mmCIF file of C-alpha atoms in Angstrom:
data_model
loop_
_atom_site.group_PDB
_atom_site.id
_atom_site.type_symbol
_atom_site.label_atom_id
_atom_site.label_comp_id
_atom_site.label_asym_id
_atom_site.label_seq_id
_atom_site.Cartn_x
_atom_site.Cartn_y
_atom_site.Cartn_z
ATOM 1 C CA UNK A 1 0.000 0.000 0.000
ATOM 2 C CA UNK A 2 1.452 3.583 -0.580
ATOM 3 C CA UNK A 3 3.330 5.494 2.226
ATOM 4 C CA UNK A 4 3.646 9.144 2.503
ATOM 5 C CA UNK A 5 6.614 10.366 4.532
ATOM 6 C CA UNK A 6 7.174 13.771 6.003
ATOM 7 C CA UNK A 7 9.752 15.146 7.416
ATOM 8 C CA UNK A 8 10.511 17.537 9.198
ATOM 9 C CA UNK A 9 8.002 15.853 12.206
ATOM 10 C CA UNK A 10 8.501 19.540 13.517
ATOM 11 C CA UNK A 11 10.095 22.682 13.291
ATOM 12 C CA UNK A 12 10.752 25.761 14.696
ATOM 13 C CA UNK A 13 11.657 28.882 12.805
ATOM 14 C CA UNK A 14 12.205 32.477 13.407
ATOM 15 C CA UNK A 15 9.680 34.514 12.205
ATOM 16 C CA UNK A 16 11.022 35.780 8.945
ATOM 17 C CA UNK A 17 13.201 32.803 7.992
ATOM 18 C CA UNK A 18 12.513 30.439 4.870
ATOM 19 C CA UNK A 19 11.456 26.410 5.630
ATOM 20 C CA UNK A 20 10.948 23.363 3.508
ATOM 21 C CA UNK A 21 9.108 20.814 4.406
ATOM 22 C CA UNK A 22 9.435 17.220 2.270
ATOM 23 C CA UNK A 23 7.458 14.564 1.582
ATOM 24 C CA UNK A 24 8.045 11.251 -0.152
ATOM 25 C CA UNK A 25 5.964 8.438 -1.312
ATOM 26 C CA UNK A 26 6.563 5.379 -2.164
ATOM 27 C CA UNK A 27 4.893 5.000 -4.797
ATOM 28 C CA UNK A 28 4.033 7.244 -8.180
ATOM 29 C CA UNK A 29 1.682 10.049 -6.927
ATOM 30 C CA UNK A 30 -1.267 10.452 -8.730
ATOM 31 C CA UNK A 31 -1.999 14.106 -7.386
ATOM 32 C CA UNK A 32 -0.168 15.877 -4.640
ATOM 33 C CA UNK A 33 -2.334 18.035 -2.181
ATOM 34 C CA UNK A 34 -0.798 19.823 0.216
ATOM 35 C CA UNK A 35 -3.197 20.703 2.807
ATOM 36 C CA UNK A 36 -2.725 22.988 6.603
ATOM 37 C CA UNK A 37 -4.575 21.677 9.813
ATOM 38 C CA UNK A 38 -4.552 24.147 13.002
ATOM 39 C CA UNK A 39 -4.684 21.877 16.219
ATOM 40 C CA UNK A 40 -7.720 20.217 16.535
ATOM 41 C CA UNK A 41 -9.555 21.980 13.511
ATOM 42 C CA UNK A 42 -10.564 21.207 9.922
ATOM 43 C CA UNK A 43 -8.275 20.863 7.093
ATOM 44 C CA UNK A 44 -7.456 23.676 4.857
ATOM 45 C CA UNK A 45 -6.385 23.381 0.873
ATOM 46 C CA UNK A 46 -3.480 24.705 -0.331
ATOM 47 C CA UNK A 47 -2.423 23.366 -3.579
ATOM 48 C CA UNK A 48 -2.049 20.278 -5.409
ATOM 49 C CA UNK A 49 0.435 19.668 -8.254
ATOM 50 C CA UNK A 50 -0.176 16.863 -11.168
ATOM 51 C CA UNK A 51 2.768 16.974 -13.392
ATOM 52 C CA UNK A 52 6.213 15.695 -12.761
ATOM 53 C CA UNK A 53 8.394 18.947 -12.276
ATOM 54 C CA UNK A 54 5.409 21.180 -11.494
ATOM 55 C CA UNK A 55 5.542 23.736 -9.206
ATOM 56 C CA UNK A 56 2.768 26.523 -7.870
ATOM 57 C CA UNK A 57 3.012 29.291 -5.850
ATOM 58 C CA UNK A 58 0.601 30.978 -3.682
ATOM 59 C CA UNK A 59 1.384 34.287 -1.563
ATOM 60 C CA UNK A 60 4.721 33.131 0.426
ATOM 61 C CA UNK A 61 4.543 29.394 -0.164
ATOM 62 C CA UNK A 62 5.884 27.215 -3.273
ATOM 63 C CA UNK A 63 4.986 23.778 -3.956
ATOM 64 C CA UNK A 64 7.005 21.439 -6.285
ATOM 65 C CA UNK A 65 6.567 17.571 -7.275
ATOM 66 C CA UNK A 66 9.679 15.910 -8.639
ATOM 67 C CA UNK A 67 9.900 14.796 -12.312
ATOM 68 C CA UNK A 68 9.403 11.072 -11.190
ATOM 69 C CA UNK A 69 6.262 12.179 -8.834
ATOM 70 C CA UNK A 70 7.607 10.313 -5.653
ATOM 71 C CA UNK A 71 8.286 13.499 -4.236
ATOM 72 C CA UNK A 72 7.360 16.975 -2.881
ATOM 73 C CA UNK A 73 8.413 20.005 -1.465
ATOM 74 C CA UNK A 74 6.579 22.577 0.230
ATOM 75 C CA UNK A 75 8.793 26.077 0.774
ATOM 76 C CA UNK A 76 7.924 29.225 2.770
ATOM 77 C CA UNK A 77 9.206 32.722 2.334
ATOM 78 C CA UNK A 78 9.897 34.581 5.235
ATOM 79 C CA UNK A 79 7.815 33.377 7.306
ATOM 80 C CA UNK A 80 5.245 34.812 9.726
ATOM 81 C CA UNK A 81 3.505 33.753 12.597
ATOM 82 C CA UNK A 82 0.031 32.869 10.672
ATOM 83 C CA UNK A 83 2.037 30.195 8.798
ATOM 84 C CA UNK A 84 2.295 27.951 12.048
ATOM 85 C CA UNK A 85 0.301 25.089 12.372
ATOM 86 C CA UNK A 86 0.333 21.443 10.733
ATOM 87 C CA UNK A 87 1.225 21.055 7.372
ATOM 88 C CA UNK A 88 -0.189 17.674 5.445
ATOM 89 C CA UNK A 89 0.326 15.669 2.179
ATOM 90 C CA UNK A 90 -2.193 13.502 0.545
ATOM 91 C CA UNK A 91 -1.610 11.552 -2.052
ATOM 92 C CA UNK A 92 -4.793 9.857 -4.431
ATOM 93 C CA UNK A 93 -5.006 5.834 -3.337
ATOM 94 C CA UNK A 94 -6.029 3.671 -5.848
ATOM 95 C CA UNK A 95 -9.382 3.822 -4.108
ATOM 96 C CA UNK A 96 -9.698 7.519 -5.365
ATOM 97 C CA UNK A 97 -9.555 8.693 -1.412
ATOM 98 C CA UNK A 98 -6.643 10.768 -0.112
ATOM 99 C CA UNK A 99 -3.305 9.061 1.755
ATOM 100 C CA UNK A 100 -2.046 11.309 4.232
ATOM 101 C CA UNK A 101 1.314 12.366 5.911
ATOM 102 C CA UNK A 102 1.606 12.244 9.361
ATOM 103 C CA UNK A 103 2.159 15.982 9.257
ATOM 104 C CA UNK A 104 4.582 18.328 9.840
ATOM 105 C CA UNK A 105 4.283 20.728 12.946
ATOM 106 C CA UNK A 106 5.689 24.670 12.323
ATOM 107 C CA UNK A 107 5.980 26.766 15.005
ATOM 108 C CA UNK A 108 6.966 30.343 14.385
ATOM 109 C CA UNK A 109 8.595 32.260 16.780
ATOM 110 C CA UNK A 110 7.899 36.091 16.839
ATOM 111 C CA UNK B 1 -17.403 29.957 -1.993
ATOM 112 C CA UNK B 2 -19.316 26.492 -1.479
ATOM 113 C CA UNK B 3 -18.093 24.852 2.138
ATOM 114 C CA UNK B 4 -18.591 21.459 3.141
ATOM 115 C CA UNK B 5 -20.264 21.599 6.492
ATOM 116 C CA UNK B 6 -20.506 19.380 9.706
ATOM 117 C CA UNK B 7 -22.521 19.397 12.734
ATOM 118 C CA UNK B 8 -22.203 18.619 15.526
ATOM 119 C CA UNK B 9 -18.954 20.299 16.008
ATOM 120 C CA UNK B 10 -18.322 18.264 19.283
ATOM 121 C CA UNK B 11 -20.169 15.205 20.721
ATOM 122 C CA UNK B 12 -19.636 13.350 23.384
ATOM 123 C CA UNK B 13 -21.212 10.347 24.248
ATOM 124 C CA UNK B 14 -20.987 7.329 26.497
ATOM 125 C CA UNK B 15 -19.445 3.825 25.544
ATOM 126 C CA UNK B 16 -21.958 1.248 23.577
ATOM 127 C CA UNK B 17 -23.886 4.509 22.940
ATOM 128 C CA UNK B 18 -25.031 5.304 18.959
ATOM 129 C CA UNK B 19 -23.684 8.335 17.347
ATOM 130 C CA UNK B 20 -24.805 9.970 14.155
ATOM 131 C CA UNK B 21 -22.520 12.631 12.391
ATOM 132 C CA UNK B 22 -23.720 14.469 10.215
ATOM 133 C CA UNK B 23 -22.371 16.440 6.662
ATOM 134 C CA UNK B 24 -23.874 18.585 4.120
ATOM 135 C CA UNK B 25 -21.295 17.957 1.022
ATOM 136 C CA UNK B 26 -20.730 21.078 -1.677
ATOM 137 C CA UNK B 27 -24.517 20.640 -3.464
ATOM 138 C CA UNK B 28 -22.875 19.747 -7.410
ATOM 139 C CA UNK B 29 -20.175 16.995 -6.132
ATOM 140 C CA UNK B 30 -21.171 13.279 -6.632
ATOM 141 C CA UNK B 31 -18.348 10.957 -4.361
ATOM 142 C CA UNK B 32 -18.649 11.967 -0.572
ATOM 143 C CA UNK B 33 -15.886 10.484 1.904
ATOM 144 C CA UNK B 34 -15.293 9.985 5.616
ATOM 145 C CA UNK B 35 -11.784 10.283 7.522
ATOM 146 C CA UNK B 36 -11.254 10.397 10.809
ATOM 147 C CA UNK B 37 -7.709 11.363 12.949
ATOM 148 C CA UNK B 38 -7.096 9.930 15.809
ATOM 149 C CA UNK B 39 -5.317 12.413 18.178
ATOM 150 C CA UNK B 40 -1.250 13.389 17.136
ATOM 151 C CA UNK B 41 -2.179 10.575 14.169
ATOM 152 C CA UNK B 42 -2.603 10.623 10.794
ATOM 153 C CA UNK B 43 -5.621 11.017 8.919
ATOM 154 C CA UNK B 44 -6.948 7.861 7.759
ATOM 155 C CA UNK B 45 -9.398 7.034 4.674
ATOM 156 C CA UNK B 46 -12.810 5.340 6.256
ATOM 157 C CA UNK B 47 -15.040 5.029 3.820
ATOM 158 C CA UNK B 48 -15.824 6.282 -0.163
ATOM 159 C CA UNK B 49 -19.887 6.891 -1.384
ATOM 160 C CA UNK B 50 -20.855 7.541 -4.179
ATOM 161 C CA UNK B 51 -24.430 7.124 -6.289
ATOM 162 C CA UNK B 52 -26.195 6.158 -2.856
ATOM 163 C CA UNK B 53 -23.697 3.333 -2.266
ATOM 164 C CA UNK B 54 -20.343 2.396 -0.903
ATOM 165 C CA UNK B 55 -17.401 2.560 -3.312
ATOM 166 C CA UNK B 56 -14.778 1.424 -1.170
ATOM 167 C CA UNK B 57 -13.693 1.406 2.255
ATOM 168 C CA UNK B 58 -10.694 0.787 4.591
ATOM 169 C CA UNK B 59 -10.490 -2.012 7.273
ATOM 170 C CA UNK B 60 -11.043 0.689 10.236
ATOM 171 C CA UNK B 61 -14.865 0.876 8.351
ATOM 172 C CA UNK B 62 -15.946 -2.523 10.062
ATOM 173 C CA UNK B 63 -19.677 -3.630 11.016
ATOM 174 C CA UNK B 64 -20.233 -0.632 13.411
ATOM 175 C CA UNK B 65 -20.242 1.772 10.960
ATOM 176 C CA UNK B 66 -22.563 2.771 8.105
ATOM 177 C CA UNK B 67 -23.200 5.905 5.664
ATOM 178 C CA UNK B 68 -26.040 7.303 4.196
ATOM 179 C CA UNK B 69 -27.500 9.671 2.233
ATOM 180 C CA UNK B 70 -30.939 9.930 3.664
ATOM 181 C CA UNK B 71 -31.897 13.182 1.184
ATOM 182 C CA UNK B 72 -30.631 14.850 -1.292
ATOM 183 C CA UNK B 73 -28.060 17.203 0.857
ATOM 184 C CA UNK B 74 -26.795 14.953 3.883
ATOM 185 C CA UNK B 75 -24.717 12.584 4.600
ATOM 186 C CA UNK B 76 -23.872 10.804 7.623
ATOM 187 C CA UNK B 77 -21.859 8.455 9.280
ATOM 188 C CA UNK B 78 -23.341 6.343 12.329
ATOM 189 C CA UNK B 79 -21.103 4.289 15.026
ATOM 190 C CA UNK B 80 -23.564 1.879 16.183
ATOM 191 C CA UNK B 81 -21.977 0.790 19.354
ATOM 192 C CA UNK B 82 -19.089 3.277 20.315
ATOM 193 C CA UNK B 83 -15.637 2.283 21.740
ATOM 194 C CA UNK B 84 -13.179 4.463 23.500
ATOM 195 C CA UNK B 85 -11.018 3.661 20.449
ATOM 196 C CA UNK B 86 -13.581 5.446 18.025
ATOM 197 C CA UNK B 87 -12.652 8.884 20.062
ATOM 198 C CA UNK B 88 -11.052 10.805 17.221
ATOM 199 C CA UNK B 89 -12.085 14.163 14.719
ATOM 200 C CA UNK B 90 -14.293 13.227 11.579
ATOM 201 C CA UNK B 91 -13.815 14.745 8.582
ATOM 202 C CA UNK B 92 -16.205 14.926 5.797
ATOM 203 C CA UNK B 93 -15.264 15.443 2.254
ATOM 204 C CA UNK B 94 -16.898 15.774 -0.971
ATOM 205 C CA UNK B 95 -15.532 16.124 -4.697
ATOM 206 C CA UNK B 96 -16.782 16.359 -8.393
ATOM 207 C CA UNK B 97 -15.181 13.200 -9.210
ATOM 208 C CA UNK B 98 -11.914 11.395 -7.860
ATOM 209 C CA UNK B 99 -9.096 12.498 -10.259
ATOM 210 C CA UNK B 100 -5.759 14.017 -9.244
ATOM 211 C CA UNK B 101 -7.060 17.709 -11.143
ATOM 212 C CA UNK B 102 -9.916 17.970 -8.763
ATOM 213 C CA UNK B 103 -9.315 19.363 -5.353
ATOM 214 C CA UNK B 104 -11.102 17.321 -2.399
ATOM 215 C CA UNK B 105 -13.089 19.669 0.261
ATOM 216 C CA UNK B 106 -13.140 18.889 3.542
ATOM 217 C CA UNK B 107 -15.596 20.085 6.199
ATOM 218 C CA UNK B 108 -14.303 21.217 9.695
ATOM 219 C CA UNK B 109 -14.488 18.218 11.662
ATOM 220 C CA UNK B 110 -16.556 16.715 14.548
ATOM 221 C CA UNK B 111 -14.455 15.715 17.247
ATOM 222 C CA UNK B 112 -16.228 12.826 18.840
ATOM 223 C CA UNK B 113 -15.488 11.968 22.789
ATOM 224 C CA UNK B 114 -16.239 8.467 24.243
ATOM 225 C CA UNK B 115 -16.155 7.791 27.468
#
């Protein structure tokens, strides 16, 4: 069954700094949805990326998928305290559902 | 812009007790889903619907459970018997169809307390 890694598990940057956070699958992703979760609440949509050596960009945060599709990036500009929270990426099962991360926790210090 | 919606946004309920959640997908998407995320764990696929039946579903999505589609705007997802394992947030989601251009919603959760 596929696997989505992420890594960082956590991370703590200075507000301002630039992060990346990876993840890998192990298999071919079919669609690569990067989504942000506050504690406890709903899950919010970034972007998702289809094409091996695609990459989109919203406000301070890039996304890129690899030419082979096994893996993504997710990179923030200067960050800012409203970027914290948990950071999740889904790839489409076979089933059609989505195969989550366990999530990356950012924490940005003022 | 269209939302998917949940209610309640917290129950809590007693062990062996029956719990109905409840989800109002985006009105023009056909396939409706259920996660749910155990606390500091991942999400995890439960179940796939789609023309008033079941698609697919995992191997969490045993007897207990079911999904329906009672009218033409809910869904739900009953426990029939709940466990202190089922204590975890419930996501709804809804899409057009299941392909990796579409974007899947999700609603905001219930978080659902056994005790």
């Amino acid at each position: 069954s596929q696997e989505l890694e992420q890594s960082p598990q956590s991370l703590i940057v200075q507000e301002g700094k630039n992060l990346t956070i990876n993840c890998t699958s192990s298999k071919t992703l079919y669609g690569l949805y990067w989504y942000k979760q506050k504690y406890g609440e709903g899950l919010i949509f970034l972007m998702m990326l289809q094409k091996g050596g695609e990459e989109k960009s919203h406000e301070k945060i890039t996304a890129k998928l690899d030419e082979k599709k096994q893996q993504s990036s997710l990179h923030i500009t200067a960050s800012q305290p409203s970027h914290a929270g948990i950071y999740l990426c889904g790839g489409r099962g076979s089933q059609g559902n989505l195969i989550f991360g366990k999530g990356t926790k950012l924490s940005v210090k003022p | 812009e269209p939302e998917v919606t949940q209610t309640p946004s917290h129950q809590v309920t007693q062990m062996g007790q029956e719990v109905i959640l409840r989800c109002v997908p985006i009105s023009n998407h056909l396939y409706f889903y259920w996660y749910r995320q155990i606390l500091g764990q991942k999400v995890e696929f439960l179940v796939s619907f789609y023309n008033n039946e079941i698609s697919e579903k995992s191997e969490i999505f045993d007897d207990q459970f079911s999904v329906e589609r009672p009218d033409g705007s809910n869904f739900t997802l009953k426990i029939r018997s709940t466990k202190l394992e089922d204590s975890a947030m419930y996501f709804c989601a809804s899409e057009v169809a299941p392909s990796s251009y579409n974007e899947q919603f999700f609603g905001p959760g219930t978080r659902l307390t056994v005790l």
